[in-house]
Coordinates of C-alpha atoms (C1' of nucleotides) in Angstrom, one line a residue:
Chain Q
M1 CA -95.5 197.5 -14.1
K2 CA -98.0 195.7 -12.0
K3 CA -100.0 196.4 -8.9
V4 CA -97.9 194.8 -6.2
I5 CA -100.2 195.5 -3.2
K6 CA -103.9 195.7 -3.3
K7 CA -104.8 197.3 0.1
K8 CA -108.2 197.0 1.8
P9 CA -108.0 198.8 5.1
K10 CA -111.7 199.2 5.2
S11 CA -112.0 197.8 8.8
R12 CA -113.6 200.1 11.1
G13 CA -114.7 202.6 8.6
S14 CA -118.1 203.7 7.9
L15 CA -119.1 204.1 4.1
A16 CA -118.6 208.0 4.5
D17 CA -115.2 207.3 5.9
I18 CA -114.4 205.1 3.1
R19 CA -115.4 207.7 0.6
K20 CA -113.5 210.3 2.3
D21 CA -110.3 208.3 2.4
N22 CA -110.5 207.2 -1.2
L23 CA -111.0 210.7 -2.3
Y24 CA -108.2 211.9 -0.4
Q25 CA -105.8 209.2 -1.7
I26 CA -107.0 209.7 -5.1
L27 CA -106.3 213.5 -5.3
T28 CA -103.0 212.9 -3.5
S29 CA -101.7 210.3 -5.9
A30 CA -103.2 212.2 -9.0
E31 CA -101.2 215.2 -8.0
Q32 CA -98.1 213.3 -7.7
V33 CA -98.6 211.6 -11.3
F34 CA -99.9 214.8 -13.0
A35 CA -96.8 216.6 -11.7
E36 CA -94.4 214.0 -13.2
R37 CA -96.0 213.5 -16.4
G38 CA -98.2 216.4 -17.3
Y39 CA -101.8 216.1 -18.1
R40 CA -101.6 214.4 -21.4
G41 CA -99.0 212.1 -20.3
T42 CA -100.9 210.9 -17.3
T43 CA -103.1 208.0 -17.8
V44 CA -106.0 207.1 -15.5
A45 CA -104.5 203.7 -15.2
A46 CA -101.3 205.1 -13.9
I47 CA -103.2 207.0 -11.1
A48 CA -105.1 203.8 -10.4
E49 CA -101.9 202.1 -9.8
A50 CA -100.4 204.5 -7.7
V51 CA -103.6 204.8 -5.5
G52 CA -103.7 200.9 -5.5
L53 CA -107.4 200.8 -6.8
P54 CA -108.8 199.5 -10.2
K55 CA -109.2 202.0 -12.9
A56 CA -112.9 202.0 -12.9
N57 CA -112.8 203.0 -9.3
I58 CA -111.1 206.2 -10.0
L59 CA -113.7 207.0 -12.7
Y60 CA -116.4 206.1 -10.1
Y61 CA -115.3 209.0 -7.8
F62 CA -114.3 211.4 -10.6
K63 CA -116.5 211.0 -13.5
T64 CA -113.7 212.1 -15.9
K65 CA -109.9 212.4 -16.0
E66 CA -110.5 216.1 -16.8
G67 CA -112.7 216.4 -13.7
L68 CA -109.9 214.9 -11.6
Y69 CA -107.5 217.3 -13.1
K70 CA -109.5 220.2 -12.3
A71 CA -110.1 219.1 -8.7
V72 CA -106.4 218.8 -8.3
I73 CA -105.5 222.2 -9.8
N74 CA -108.2 224.0 -7.6
Q75 CA -106.6 222.7 -4.6
L76 CA -103.2 224.1 -5.8
L77 CA -104.0 227.7 -6.4
K78 CA -105.1 228.2 -2.9
L79 CA -101.9 226.8 -1.7
W80 CA -99.8 228.8 -4.1
M81 CA -101.6 232.0 -3.1
S82 CA -101.3 231.2 0.7
H83 CA -98.3 233.3 1.7
M84 CA -99.1 236.5 -0.3
N85 CA -101.5 238.2 2.0
E86 CA -98.8 238.2 4.7
M87 CA -97.3 241.2 3.2
S88 CA -99.3 244.1 4.1
A89 CA -98.9 248.0 4.1
D90 CA -97.9 248.4 7.6
S91 CA -95.5 245.5 7.9
H92 CA -92.1 246.6 7.3
P93 CA -90.4 244.9 4.2
N94 CA -87.3 244.2 6.1
E95 CA -89.4 241.8 8.0
A96 CA -92.2 240.8 5.6
L97 CA -90.2 240.1 2.4
P98 CA -87.6 237.8 4.1
K99 CA -90.5 235.9 5.5
Y100 CA -92.3 235.9 2.2
I101 CA -89.1 234.4 0.4
S102 CA -88.5 231.8 3.1
N103 CA -92.2 230.7 3.0
K104 CA -92.2 230.4 -0.6
I105 CA -89.0 228.4 -1.1
R106 CA -90.1 226.1 1.7
Q107 CA -93.4 225.5 -0.1
S108 CA -91.2 224.6 -3.1
K109 CA -89.5 222.0 -0.9
E110 CA -92.6 220.7 0.8
H111 CA -95.1 220.9 -2.0
P112 CA -93.0 220.7 -5.4
N113 CA -95.9 219.2 -7.2
A114 CA -98.2 221.9 -6.6
S115 CA -95.8 224.4 -8.2
R116 CA -94.8 222.1 -11.0
I117 CA -98.5 221.4 -12.0
F118 CA -99.1 225.2 -11.8
A119 CA -96.1 225.8 -13.9
A120 CA -97.0 223.2 -16.7
E121 CA -100.6 224.7 -16.8
V122 CA -99.2 228.3 -17.5
L123 CA -96.7 227.0 -19.9
H124 CA -99.3 225.3 -22.0
G125 CA -101.9 227.9 -22.1
A126 CA -103.5 227.8 -18.8
H127 CA -106.7 226.3 -20.4
Y128 CA -108.0 225.1 -17.0
L129 CA -106.6 227.8 -14.7
R130 CA -107.3 231.1 -16.8
D131 CA -110.5 232.0 -15.1
S132 CA -108.9 231.7 -11.7
L133 CA -105.7 233.7 -12.8
Q134 CA -108.0 236.5 -14.0
A135 CA -110.2 236.6 -11.0
E136 CA -108.6 235.4 -7.7
L137 CA -104.9 235.7 -8.5
K138 CA -105.3 239.1 -10.3
D139 CA -106.8 240.4 -7.1
Q140 CA -104.2 239.1 -4.9
F141 CA -101.4 240.4 -7.4
D142 CA -103.0 244.0 -7.5
Q143 CA -103.1 244.1 -3.7
T144 CA -99.5 243.0 -3.2
C145 CA -98.4 245.6 -5.8
Q146 CA -100.1 248.2 -3.8
V147 CA -98.3 247.2 -0.7
F148 CA -95.0 247.5 -2.5
D149 CA -96.0 251.0 -3.9
A150 CA -96.9 251.9 -0.3
W151 CA -93.4 250.8 1.0
V152 CA -91.7 253.0 -1.7
E153 CA -94.0 255.9 -0.8
K154 CA -92.9 255.7 2.9
E155 CA -89.3 255.5 1.6
W156 CA -88.9 252.1 3.2
M157 CA -87.5 250.9 -0.1
D158 CA -86.0 252.4 -3.3
P159 CA -88.4 253.3 -6.1
I160 CA -89.0 250.1 -8.0
N161 CA -91.5 248.6 -10.4
S162 CA -93.8 246.7 -8.1
E163 CA -95.2 244.4 -10.7
H164 CA -91.9 243.2 -12.0
L165 CA -90.5 242.9 -8.5
L166 CA -93.3 240.5 -7.8
F167 CA -92.7 238.5 -10.7
M168 CA -89.1 238.2 -9.7
L169 CA -90.0 236.9 -6.3
W170 CA -92.3 234.3 -7.9
S171 CA -89.9 233.0 -10.5
T172 CA -87.0 232.8 -8.1
T173 CA -88.7 231.0 -5.2
Q174 CA -90.7 228.7 -7.6
A175 CA -87.5 227.7 -9.2
Y176 CA -86.5 225.5 -6.4
A177 CA -89.5 223.3 -7.4
D178 CA -90.0 223.8 -11.1
H179 CA -86.2 223.6 -12.0
G180 CA -85.3 221.5 -9.0
L181 CA -84.2 218.6 -11.1
Q182 CA -81.8 220.8 -13.3
I183 CA -80.6 222.7 -10.1
S184 CA -79.7 219.2 -8.5
I185 CA -78.1 217.9 -11.6
L186 CA -75.8 220.8 -12.0
M187 CA -74.9 220.5 -8.2
G188 CA -74.1 216.9 -8.8
K189 CA -76.7 215.6 -6.4
E190 CA -79.6 213.2 -6.5
H191 CA -81.9 215.5 -4.6
L192 CA -81.6 219.1 -3.2
D193 CA -81.1 219.0 0.6
E194 CA -82.0 221.2 3.4
D195 CA -78.6 223.0 3.0
D196 CA -79.3 223.9 -0.7
F197 CA -82.8 225.5 0.3
E198 CA -81.1 227.4 3.1
K199 CA -78.4 228.8 0.8
G200 CA -81.2 229.7 -1.7
I201 CA -83.0 231.6 0.9
K202 CA -79.9 233.4 2.0
L203 CA -78.9 234.6 -1.4
L204 CA -82.4 235.7 -2.4
T205 CA -83.0 237.5 0.7
Q206 CA -79.5 239.2 0.6
V207 CA -79.9 240.3 -2.9
T208 CA -83.5 241.4 -2.8
L209 CA -83.1 243.5 0.4
K210 CA -80.0 245.3 -0.6
G211 CA -81.1 245.5 -4.2
C212 CA -84.3 247.3 -3.1
G213 CA -82.6 249.4 -0.8
I214 CA -84.2 248.2 2.2
K215 CA -82.4 248.8 5.4
P216 CA -81.8 245.3 7.5
L217 CA -83.2 245.0 11.0
Chain N
M1 CA -109.7 221.7 -38.3
K2 CA -108.9 221.2 -42.0
K3 CA -105.8 222.0 -44.0
V4 CA -106.7 225.3 -45.8
I5 CA -103.8 225.7 -47.9
K6 CA -101.5 223.1 -49.4
K7 CA -98.5 224.9 -50.7
K8 CA -96.4 223.7 -53.4
P9 CA -93.6 226.1 -53.9
K10 CA -91.3 223.7 -55.5
S11 CA -90.6 225.8 -58.6
R12 CA -87.0 226.3 -59.3
G13 CA -86.0 224.2 -56.5
S14 CA -83.6 221.1 -57.0
L15 CA -84.4 217.9 -54.8
A16 CA -81.8 218.8 -52.3
D17 CA -83.4 222.3 -51.9
I18 CA -86.9 220.8 -51.4
R19 CA -85.4 218.6 -48.7
K20 CA -83.7 221.3 -46.9
D21 CA -86.6 223.6 -47.2
N22 CA -89.0 220.9 -45.9
L23 CA -86.6 220.0 -43.0
Y24 CA -86.5 223.4 -41.9
Q25 CA -90.2 224.1 -42.1
I26 CA -91.0 220.8 -40.0
L27 CA -88.5 221.7 -37.4
T28 CA -89.9 225.2 -37.1
S29 CA -93.5 224.2 -36.9
A30 CA -92.7 221.2 -34.7
E31 CA -91.0 223.7 -32.2
Q32 CA -94.1 225.8 -32.1
V33 CA -96.5 222.9 -31.6
F34 CA -94.4 221.1 -29.0
A35 CA -94.0 224.4 -27.0
E36 CA -97.8 224.9 -27.0
R37 CA -98.9 221.6 -26.1
G38 CA -96.0 219.6 -24.7
Y39 CA -94.6 216.3 -26.0
R40 CA -97.5 214.2 -25.1
G41 CA -100.1 216.7 -26.0
T42 CA -98.6 217.1 -29.5
T43 CA -99.8 214.7 -32.3
V44 CA -98.0 214.3 -35.7
A45 CA -101.0 215.3 -37.3
A46 CA -101.0 218.5 -35.7
I47 CA -97.5 219.3 -36.8
A48 CA -98.5 218.2 -40.4
E49 CA -101.2 220.5 -40.4
A50 CA -99.1 223.4 -39.1
V51 CA -96.5 222.8 -41.8
G52 CA -99.1 222.2 -44.4
L53 CA -98.0 218.7 -45.4
P54 CA -99.6 215.3 -45.2
K55 CA -98.9 213.4 -41.9
A56 CA -96.9 210.6 -43.7
N57 CA -94.7 213.2 -45.0
I58 CA -93.5 214.3 -41.7
L59 CA -92.7 210.8 -40.7
Y60 CA -90.8 210.3 -44.1
Y61 CA -88.2 213.1 -42.9
F62 CA -88.2 212.1 -39.2
K63 CA -88.8 208.3 -38.8
T64 CA -90.5 208.7 -35.5
K65 CA -92.2 211.5 -33.4
E66 CA -89.6 210.9 -30.7
G67 CA -86.8 211.6 -33.3
L68 CA -88.4 214.8 -34.3
Y69 CA -88.6 215.9 -30.8
K70 CA -85.1 215.1 -30.2
A71 CA -84.0 217.1 -33.3
V72 CA -85.9 220.0 -31.9
I73 CA -84.5 220.2 -28.2
N74 CA -80.9 219.6 -29.6
Q75 CA -81.3 222.9 -31.4
L76 CA -82.7 224.6 -28.2
L77 CA -79.8 223.8 -25.8
K78 CA -77.3 225.5 -28.1
L79 CA -79.6 228.5 -28.1
W80 CA -80.3 228.6 -24.5
M81 CA -76.6 228.6 -23.5
S82 CA -75.5 230.9 -26.0
H83 CA -75.1 234.1 -24.0
M84 CA -73.3 232.6 -21.0
N85 CA -69.8 232.6 -22.2
E86 CA -70.2 236.4 -22.7
M87 CA -69.4 236.6 -18.9
S88 CA -65.6 236.2 -18.4
A89 CA -63.3 236.6 -15.4
D90 CA -61.9 239.9 -16.8
S91 CA -65.0 241.6 -17.9
H92 CA -66.4 243.7 -15.3
P93 CA -69.8 242.6 -13.6
N94 CA -71.3 246.1 -14.0
E95 CA -70.8 245.6 -17.7
A96 CA -71.2 241.9 -18.2
L97 CA -74.3 241.3 -15.8
P98 CA -76.6 244.1 -17.3
K99 CA -75.6 242.6 -20.9
Y100 CA -76.2 239.1 -19.9
I101 CA -79.7 239.9 -18.2
S102 CA -80.7 242.1 -21.2
N103 CA -79.7 239.3 -23.7
K104 CA -81.5 236.7 -21.9
I105 CA -84.9 238.5 -21.6
R106 CA -84.6 239.4 -25.2
Q107 CA -84.2 235.8 -25.9
S108 CA -87.2 235.0 -23.9
K109 CA -89.0 237.6 -26.1
E110 CA -87.7 236.4 -29.4
H111 CA -87.5 232.6 -28.9
P112 CA -90.2 231.9 -26.2
N113 CA -90.8 228.5 -27.5
A114 CA -87.1 227.4 -26.9
S115 CA -87.5 228.4 -23.3
R116 CA -90.9 226.8 -22.9
I117 CA -89.8 223.5 -24.4
F118 CA -86.7 223.5 -22.3
A119 CA -88.6 224.2 -19.2
A120 CA -91.3 221.4 -19.9
E121 CA -88.6 219.0 -20.4
V122 CA -87.0 219.7 -16.9
L123 CA -90.3 219.9 -15.4
H124 CA -91.4 216.4 -16.3
G125 CA -87.9 214.7 -15.6
A126 CA -85.7 215.7 -18.4
H127 CA -85.9 212.4 -20.0
Y128 CA -84.5 213.6 -23.4
L129 CA -82.1 216.4 -22.1
R130 CA -80.6 214.8 -19.1
D131 CA -77.4 213.7 -20.7
S132 CA -76.9 217.1 -22.3
L133 CA -77.5 218.7 -18.9
Q134 CA -75.0 216.6 -17.3
A135 CA -72.4 217.2 -19.9
E136 CA -72.4 220.6 -21.7
L137 CA -74.7 222.5 -19.5
K138 CA -72.6 221.5 -16.2
D139 CA -69.5 222.7 -17.9
Q140 CA -70.9 226.0 -18.9
F141 CA -72.4 226.2 -15.3
D142 CA -69.1 225.6 -13.5
Q143 CA -67.1 228.1 -15.7
T144 CA -69.8 230.9 -15.0
C145 CA -69.7 230.1 -11.2
Q146 CA -65.9 230.5 -11.3
V147 CA -66.3 233.7 -13.1
F148 CA -68.6 235.1 -10.3
D149 CA -66.2 233.6 -7.6
A150 CA -63.4 235.5 -9.4
W151 CA -65.5 238.7 -9.3
V152 CA -65.9 238.4 -5.6
E153 CA -62.3 237.7 -5.1
K154 CA -61.3 241.0 -6.8
E155 CA -63.9 242.6 -4.5
W156 CA -66.0 243.8 -7.7
M157 CA -69.0 242.5 -5.9
D158 CA -70.1 241.2 -2.4
P159 CA -69.4 237.8 -1.3
I160 CA -72.4 235.7 -2.8
N161 CA -73.3 232.2 -3.5
S162 CA -72.3 232.1 -7.0
E163 CA -74.4 228.8 -7.9
H164 CA -77.6 230.2 -6.4
L165 CA -76.8 233.6 -8.2
L166 CA -76.8 232.1 -11.6
F167 CA -80.2 230.1 -10.8
M168 CA -81.7 233.4 -9.9
L169 CA -80.7 235.0 -13.1
W170 CA -81.9 232.0 -15.1
S171 CA -85.2 231.9 -13.5
T172 CA -85.9 235.6 -13.6
T173 CA -85.1 236.0 -17.1
Q174 CA -86.8 232.9 -18.3
A175 CA -89.9 233.9 -16.5
Y176 CA -90.7 236.2 -19.3
A177 CA -91.2 233.1 -21.7
D178 CA -92.2 230.6 -19.4
H179 CA -94.7 232.5 -17.2
G180 CA -95.3 235.1 -20.0
L181 CA -98.9 234.1 -20.2
Q182 CA -99.4 234.6 -16.6
I183 CA -97.6 237.9 -16.6
S184 CA -99.7 239.3 -19.4
I185 CA -103.0 238.1 -17.7
L186 CA -102.0 239.7 -14.5
M187 CA -101.1 242.9 -16.4
G188 CA -104.4 242.7 -18.3
K189 CA -102.9 242.5 -21.6
E190 CA -103.2 240.2 -24.6
H191 CA -99.5 240.0 -25.1
L192 CA -96.3 241.5 -23.5
D193 CA -95.1 244.6 -25.5
E194 CA -91.5 246.1 -25.8
D195 CA -92.2 248.3 -22.8
D196 CA -93.0 245.3 -20.5
F197 CA -89.6 243.7 -21.5
E198 CA -87.8 246.8 -20.9
K199 CA -89.3 247.4 -17.5
G200 CA -88.2 243.9 -16.5
I201 CA -84.8 244.4 -17.8
K202 CA -84.5 247.7 -15.9
L203 CA -85.8 246.2 -12.5
L204 CA -83.7 243.0 -12.6
T205 CA -80.5 244.9 -13.6
Q206 CA -81.3 247.7 -10.7
V207 CA -82.0 244.8 -8.0
T208 CA -79.2 242.5 -9.2
L209 CA -76.5 245.0 -9.4
K210 CA -77.3 246.9 -6.2
G211 CA -78.2 243.7 -4.4
C212 CA -74.6 242.1 -5.3
G213 CA -72.8 245.4 -4.3
I214 CA -71.8 246.2 -7.9
K215 CA -70.7 249.8 -8.3
P216 CA -72.4 251.2 -11.5
L217 CA -70.5 252.5 -14.3
Chain A
dG1 C1' -119.3 200.4 -3.5
dT2 C1' -116.1 197.4 -6.1
dC3 C1' -114.3 195.5 -10.2
dT4 C1' -113.9 192.9 -14.9
dA5 C1' -115.0 193.1 -19.7
dT6 C1' -115.4 195.9 -23.5
dA7 C1' -116.8 199.4 -26.3
dA8 C1' -115.5 203.7 -29.1
dG9 C1' -112.1 206.8 -30.6
dC10 C1' -107.7 208.5 -31.2
dT11 C1' -102.7 208.3 -32.6
dG12 C1' -98.1 206.6 -34.2
dA13 C1' -96.5 204.3 -37.8
dT14 C1' -96.5 201.7 -42.5
dA15 C1' -97.9 200.0 -47.1
dG16 C1' -98.0 200.8 -51.4
dA17 C1' -100.0 203.5 -55.7
dC18 C1' -98.5 207.5 -57.9
Chain F
dG1 C1' -90.4 212.1 -53.2
dT2 C1' -95.5 212.6 -52.3
dC3 C1' -99.7 211.2 -50.4
dT4 C1' -104.1 208.0 -49.4
dA5 C1' -105.6 204.3 -46.9
dT6 C1' -105.2 201.5 -43.1
dC7 C1' -103.5 198.7 -39.2
dA8 C1' -102.2 197.8 -34.6
dG9 C1' -102.1 199.5 -30.1
dC10 C1' -103.4 202.4 -26.3
dT11 C1' -106.7 205.3 -23.5
dT12 C1' -110.9 207.2 -21.8
dA13 C1' -115.1 205.9 -20.3
dT14 C1' -119.1 202.8 -19.5
dA15 C1' -121.9 198.4 -18.8
dG16 C1' -123.1 195.2 -16.0
dA17 C1' -122.0 191.1 -12.6
dC18 C1' -121.0 190.8 -7.8

DNA sequence: GTCTATAAGCTGATAGAC
DNA sequence: GTCTATCAGCTTATAGAC
């Protein structure tokens, strides 16, 4: 409830270093708190406490709560899209798809907050993300669908609906972040462990490859 | 911004009827608003406006905002679980699985708000749903996993991890509610139409059945 | 750059007239 | 049962001393 520790590690640092360091720490803590409580449920005071700075200091670096939130989600979209362009028309699906599934699930493990904030955004109308979705993400989406269609054309996989296949890949892999709590509760665990993520990767790869008629390596 | 219409259709109704009718309308409108804005983003005033009643009237029927929210999510869990017990050990997967997938996606179409509120709950810690998840849902989950294992035992499907298969079914079918906005944006549409849901059902059924090695009918 | 104190506005909840 | 008026508390954001 109360700030326990106020840290002042400003030794050695120039002003620019302090600024950079503070910005980084604020963004990191804000990501955490926004993911846990959602935009409206998050108070600037809670972020300040997580960082270990007074409230006014947060608003010194980011003029408004909304500005801080936008800064956070702009980082996230890049991260979220980062593995998609690894799938290209000349890569073979029996290699590219397992790699994509594995990368996305590992991302759900390493950066669950990115996925969660993103999911909450979409769930509640994507007010701050709509433009980015229509621009950057739509581009990536169309390109990846064309890759799938090319794979079908070459008879490397069964005729499938490329758009819905991509929706399937997204929802199944993100589930390990967005529904991670539900999954761990149903498995009777406190947290998902490495073994759970590996089993998820294995099942999704198995079902997806065989389900799309892709011959294994 | 302002209440446009104040409706008073209390003609003919007894007091009990009025009460029942108001309770129903409040719960319905509240579900809508909670789904759109989340728990913290929802104000009692917004619900009141949606129903067409003064704010104090909402709080007359439901003592607190939290109480109203709990009433809403308790309805949802029942709805959310409603199709799972249609899969039994003696039903054959080539019939039961397509039916389940179809039912769940149709539910995402007919009752997207149920799925969205549920998703937001889990996303932000399941504070109001945790007990129900550990009790009722866990029971259903374990039973359904046993059904899957029985199917594997009878060699009606490939050896698969039953737990993660169920997570896959949930996330893919719910996506048409939870990520519906994202999907429609990427497809360049205002809303998903019947054709989109049918294509989703077709792809998921195709990939899941073949991916699990289930012989078609 | 840092931080305390405070202003300004919103929100859940209640009192009390009808 | 219905509804207006209002209170008490919280939250964002700013002013201004250091």
